[in-house]
mmCIF file of C-alpha atoms in Angstrom:
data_model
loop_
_atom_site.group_PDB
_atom_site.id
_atom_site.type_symbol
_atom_site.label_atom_id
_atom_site.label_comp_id
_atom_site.label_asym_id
_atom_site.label_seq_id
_atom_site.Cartn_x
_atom_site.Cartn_y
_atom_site.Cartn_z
ATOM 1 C CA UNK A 1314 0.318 -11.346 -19.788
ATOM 2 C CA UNK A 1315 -0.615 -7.888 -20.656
ATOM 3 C CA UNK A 1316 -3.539 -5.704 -19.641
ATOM 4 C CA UNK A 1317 -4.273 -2.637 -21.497
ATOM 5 C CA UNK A 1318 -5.507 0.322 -19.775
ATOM 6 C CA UNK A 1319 -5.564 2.952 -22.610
ATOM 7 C CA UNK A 1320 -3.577 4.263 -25.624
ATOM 8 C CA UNK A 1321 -0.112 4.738 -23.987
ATOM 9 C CA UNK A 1322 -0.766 2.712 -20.316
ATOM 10 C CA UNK A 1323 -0.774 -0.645 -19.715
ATOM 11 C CA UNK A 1324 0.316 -3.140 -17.038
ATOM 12 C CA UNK A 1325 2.644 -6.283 -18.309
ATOM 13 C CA UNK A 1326 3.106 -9.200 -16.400
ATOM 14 C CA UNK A 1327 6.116 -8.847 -13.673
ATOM 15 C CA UNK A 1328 9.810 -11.059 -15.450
ATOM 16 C CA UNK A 1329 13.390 -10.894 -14.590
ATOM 17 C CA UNK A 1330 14.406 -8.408 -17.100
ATOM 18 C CA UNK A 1331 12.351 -5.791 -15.496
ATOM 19 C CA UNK A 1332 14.978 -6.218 -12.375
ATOM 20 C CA UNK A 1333 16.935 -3.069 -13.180
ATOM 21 C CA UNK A 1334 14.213 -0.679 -14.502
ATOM 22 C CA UNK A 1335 12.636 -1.542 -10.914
ATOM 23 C CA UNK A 1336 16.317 -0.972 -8.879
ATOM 24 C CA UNK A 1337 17.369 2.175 -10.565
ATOM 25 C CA UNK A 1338 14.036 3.527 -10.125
ATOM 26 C CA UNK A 1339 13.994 2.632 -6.704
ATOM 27 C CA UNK A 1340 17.599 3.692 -6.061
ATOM 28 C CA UNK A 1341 17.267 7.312 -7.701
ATOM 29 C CA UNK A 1342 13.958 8.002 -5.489
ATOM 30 C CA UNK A 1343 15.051 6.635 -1.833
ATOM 31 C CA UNK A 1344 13.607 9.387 0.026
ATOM 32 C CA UNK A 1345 10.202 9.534 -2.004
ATOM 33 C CA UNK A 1346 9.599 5.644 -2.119
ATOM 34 C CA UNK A 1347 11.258 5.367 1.283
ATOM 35 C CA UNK A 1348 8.586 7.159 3.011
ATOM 36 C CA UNK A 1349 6.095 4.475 2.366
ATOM 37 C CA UNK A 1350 7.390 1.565 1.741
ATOM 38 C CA UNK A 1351 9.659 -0.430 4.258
ATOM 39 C CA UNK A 1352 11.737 -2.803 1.413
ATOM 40 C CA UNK A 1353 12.954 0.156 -0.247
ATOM 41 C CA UNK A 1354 15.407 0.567 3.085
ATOM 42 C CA UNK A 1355 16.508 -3.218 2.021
ATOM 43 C CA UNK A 1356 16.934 -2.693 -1.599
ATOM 44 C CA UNK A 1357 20.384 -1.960 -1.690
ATOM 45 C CA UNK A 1358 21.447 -3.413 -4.832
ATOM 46 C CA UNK A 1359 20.073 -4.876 -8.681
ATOM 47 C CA UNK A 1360 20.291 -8.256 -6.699
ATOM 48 C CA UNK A 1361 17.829 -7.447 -4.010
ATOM 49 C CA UNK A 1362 15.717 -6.400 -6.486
ATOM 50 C CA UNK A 1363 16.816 -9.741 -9.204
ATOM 51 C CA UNK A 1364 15.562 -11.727 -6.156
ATOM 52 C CA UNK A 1365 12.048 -10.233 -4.970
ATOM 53 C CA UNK A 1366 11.424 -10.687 -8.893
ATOM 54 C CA UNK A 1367 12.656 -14.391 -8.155
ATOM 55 C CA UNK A 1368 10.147 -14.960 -5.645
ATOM 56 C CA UNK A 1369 7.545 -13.772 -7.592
ATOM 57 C CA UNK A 1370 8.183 -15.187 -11.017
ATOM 58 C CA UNK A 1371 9.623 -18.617 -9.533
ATOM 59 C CA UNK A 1372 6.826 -19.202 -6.805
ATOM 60 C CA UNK A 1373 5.395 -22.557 -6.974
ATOM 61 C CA UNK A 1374 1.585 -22.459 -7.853
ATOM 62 C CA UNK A 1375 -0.075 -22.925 -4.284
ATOM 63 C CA UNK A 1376 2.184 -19.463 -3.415
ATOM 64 C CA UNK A 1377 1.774 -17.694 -7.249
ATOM 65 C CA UNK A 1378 0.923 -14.119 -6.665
ATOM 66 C CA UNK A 1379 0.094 -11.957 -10.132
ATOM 67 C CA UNK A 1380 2.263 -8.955 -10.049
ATOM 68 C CA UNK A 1381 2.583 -6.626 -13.099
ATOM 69 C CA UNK A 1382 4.451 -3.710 -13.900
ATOM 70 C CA UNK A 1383 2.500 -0.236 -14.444
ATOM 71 C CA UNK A 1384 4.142 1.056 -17.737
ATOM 72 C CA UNK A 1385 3.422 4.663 -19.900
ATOM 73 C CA UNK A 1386 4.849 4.495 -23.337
ATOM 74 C CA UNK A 1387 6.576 1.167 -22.756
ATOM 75 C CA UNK A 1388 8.612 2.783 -19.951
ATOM 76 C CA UNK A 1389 8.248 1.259 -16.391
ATOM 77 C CA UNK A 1390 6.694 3.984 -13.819
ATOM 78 C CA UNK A 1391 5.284 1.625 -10.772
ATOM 79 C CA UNK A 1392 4.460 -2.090 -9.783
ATOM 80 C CA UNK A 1393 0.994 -3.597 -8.840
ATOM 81 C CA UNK A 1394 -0.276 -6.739 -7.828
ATOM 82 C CA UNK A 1395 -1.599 -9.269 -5.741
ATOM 83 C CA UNK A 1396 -0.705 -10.229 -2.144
ATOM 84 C CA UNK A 1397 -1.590 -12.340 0.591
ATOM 85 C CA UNK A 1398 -3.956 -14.247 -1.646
ATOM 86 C CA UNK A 1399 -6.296 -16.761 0.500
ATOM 87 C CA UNK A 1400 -7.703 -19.223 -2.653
ATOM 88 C CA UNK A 1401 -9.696 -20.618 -0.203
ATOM 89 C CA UNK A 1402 -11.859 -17.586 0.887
ATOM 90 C CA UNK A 1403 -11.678 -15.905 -2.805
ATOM 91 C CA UNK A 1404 -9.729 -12.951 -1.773
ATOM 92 C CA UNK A 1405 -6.521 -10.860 -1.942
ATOM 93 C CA UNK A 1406 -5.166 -7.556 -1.008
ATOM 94 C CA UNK A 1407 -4.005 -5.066 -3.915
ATOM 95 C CA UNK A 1408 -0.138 -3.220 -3.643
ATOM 96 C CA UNK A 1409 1.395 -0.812 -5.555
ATOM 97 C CA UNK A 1410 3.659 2.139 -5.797
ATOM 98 C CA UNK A 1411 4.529 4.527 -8.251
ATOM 99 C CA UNK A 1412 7.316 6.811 -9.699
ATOM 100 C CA UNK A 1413 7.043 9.954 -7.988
ATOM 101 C CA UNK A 1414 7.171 11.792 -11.368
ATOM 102 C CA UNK A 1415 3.747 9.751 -12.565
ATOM 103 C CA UNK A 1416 1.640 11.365 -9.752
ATOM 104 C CA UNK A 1417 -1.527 12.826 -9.832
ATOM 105 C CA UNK A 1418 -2.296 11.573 -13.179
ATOM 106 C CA UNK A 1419 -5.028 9.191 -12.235
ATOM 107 C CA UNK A 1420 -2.520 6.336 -13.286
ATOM 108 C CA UNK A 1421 -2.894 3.921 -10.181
ATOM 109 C CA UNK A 1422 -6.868 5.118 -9.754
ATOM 110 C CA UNK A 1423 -6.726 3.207 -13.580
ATOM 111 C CA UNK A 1424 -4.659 0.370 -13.141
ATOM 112 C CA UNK A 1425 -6.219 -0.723 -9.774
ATOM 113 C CA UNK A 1426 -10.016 -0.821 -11.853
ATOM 114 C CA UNK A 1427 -8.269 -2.782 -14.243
ATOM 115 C CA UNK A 1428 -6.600 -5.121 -11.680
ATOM 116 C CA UNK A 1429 -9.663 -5.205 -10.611
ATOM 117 C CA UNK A 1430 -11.839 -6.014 -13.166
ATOM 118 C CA UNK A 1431 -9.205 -9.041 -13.896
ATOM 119 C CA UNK A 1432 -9.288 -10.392 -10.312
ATOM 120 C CA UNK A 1433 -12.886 -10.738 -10.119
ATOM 121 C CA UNK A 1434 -13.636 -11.672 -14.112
ATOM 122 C CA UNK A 1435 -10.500 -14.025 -14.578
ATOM 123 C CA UNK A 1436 -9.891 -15.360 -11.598
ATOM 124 C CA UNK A 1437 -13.001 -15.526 -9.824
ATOM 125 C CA UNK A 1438 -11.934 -13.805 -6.646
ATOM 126 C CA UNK A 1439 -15.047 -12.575 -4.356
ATOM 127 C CA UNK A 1440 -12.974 -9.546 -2.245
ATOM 128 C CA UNK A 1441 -9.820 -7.383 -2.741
ATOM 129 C CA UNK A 1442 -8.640 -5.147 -0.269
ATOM 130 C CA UNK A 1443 -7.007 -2.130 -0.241
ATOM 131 C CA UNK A 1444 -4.529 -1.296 2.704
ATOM 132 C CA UNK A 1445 -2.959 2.130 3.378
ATOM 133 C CA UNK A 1446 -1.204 4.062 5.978
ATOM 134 C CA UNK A 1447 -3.747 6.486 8.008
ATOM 135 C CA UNK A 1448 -1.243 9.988 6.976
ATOM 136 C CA UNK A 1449 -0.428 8.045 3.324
ATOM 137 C CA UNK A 1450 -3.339 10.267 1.552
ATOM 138 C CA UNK A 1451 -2.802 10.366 -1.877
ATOM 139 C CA UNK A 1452 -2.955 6.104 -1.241
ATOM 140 C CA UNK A 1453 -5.993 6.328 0.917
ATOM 141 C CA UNK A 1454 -7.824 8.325 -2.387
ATOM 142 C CA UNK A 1455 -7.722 5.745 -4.422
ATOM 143 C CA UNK A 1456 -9.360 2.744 -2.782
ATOM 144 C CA UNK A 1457 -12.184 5.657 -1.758
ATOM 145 C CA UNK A 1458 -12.470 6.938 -5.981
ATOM 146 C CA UNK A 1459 -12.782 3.445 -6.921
ATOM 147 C CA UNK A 1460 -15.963 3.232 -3.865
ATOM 148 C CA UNK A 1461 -14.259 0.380 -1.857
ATOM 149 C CA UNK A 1462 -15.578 0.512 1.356
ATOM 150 C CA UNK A 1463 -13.595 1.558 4.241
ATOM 151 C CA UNK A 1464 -13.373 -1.465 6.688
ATOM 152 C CA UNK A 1465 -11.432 0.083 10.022
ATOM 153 C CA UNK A 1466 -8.025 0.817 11.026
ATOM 154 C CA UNK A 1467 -5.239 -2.419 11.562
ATOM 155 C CA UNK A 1468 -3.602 -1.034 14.198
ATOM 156 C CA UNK A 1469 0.528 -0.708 14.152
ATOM 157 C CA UNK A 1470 -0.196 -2.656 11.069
ATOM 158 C CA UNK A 1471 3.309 -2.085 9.163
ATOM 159 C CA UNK A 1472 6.602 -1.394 10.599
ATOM 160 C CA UNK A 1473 8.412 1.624 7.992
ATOM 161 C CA UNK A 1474 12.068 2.507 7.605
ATOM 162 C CA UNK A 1475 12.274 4.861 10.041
ATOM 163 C CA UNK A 1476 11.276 2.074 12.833
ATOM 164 C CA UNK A 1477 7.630 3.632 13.362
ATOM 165 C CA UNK A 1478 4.860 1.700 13.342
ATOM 166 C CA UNK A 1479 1.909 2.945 11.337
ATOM 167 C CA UNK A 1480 -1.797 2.197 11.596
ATOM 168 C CA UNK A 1481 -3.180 1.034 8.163
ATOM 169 C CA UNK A 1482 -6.701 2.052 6.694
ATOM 170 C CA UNK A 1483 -8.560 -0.903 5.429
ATOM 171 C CA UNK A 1484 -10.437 -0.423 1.889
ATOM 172 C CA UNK A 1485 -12.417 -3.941 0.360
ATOM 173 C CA UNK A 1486 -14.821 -4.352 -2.998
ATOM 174 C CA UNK A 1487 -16.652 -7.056 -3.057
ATOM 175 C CA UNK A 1488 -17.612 -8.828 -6.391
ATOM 176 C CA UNK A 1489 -21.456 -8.218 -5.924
ATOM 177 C CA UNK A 1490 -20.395 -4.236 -5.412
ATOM 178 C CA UNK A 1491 -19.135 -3.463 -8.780
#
């Protein structure tokens, strides 16, 4: 599956070949991604990565989470996706991370509309939320350009690499809000 965002950006569907591009892009930006994100700590090899790609693409359907990669020119720059899904209650929280080079470009602000747009239109899901870590601004900004509504604070919500835990922002769009 492929969803276009404009002339040179697009997000394709997550598969095991993408395994490396995501591990060396990982591995050459440790301390960037590291900051954020606790797997990248865990990520020590193209097999860590080969099997979080696994569990995604192999998941059985009750557990199926879309996850796509954010690509410029055809060259892989980020992930994004679904997680946590609850079928049940129509909802599902948004991830993502990006290449530190791809910044301030407006790239995730665009991929999470069209995410978006495809969670509510093609699969019929009611709320997404947005979480983020209170000091992670640049995350915070997009959830609040895209006019999600700012929920509260989860408190010690995720535990990062450096054994700290941080309080998370909470950011949800409803389907009748668009």
């Amino acid at each position: 599956m492929r969803i276009e965002i404009d002339t040179d950006l697009e997000l394709k569907q997550l598969n095991l070949a993408d395994s490396i591009e995501i591990f060396n892009t990982i591995d050459s930006q440790r301390d960037y991604l590291g900051k954020w994100l606790p797997f990248v700590a865990f990520t020590k090899e193209v097999k860590d990565t080969e099997n979080f790609v696994k569990s995604i693409v192999n998941a059985t359907e009750d557990k199926f989470e879309f996850v796509f990669t954010i690509r410029k020119s055809d060259k892989f720059i980020g992930l994004i996706g679904f997680k946590d899904t609850d079928k049940q209650n129509n909802k599902t929280e948004i991830g993502y991370w990006l290449s530190e080079n791809y910044q301030k470009q407006g790239i995730v602000t665009k991929s999470v509309r069209k995410i978006c747009d495809f969670a509510f239109d093609e699969l019929g899901l009611n709320k997404i939320q947005i979480k983020c870590a209170v000091n992670n601004v640049p995350s915070k900004n997009i959830p609040k350009r895209l006019d999600f509504v700012f929920e509260g604070i989860e408190r010690q919500g995720e535990l990062l690499t450096s054994n700290f835990y941080t309080d998370l922002e909470i950011y949800s769009k409803l389907k009748s809000e668009r």
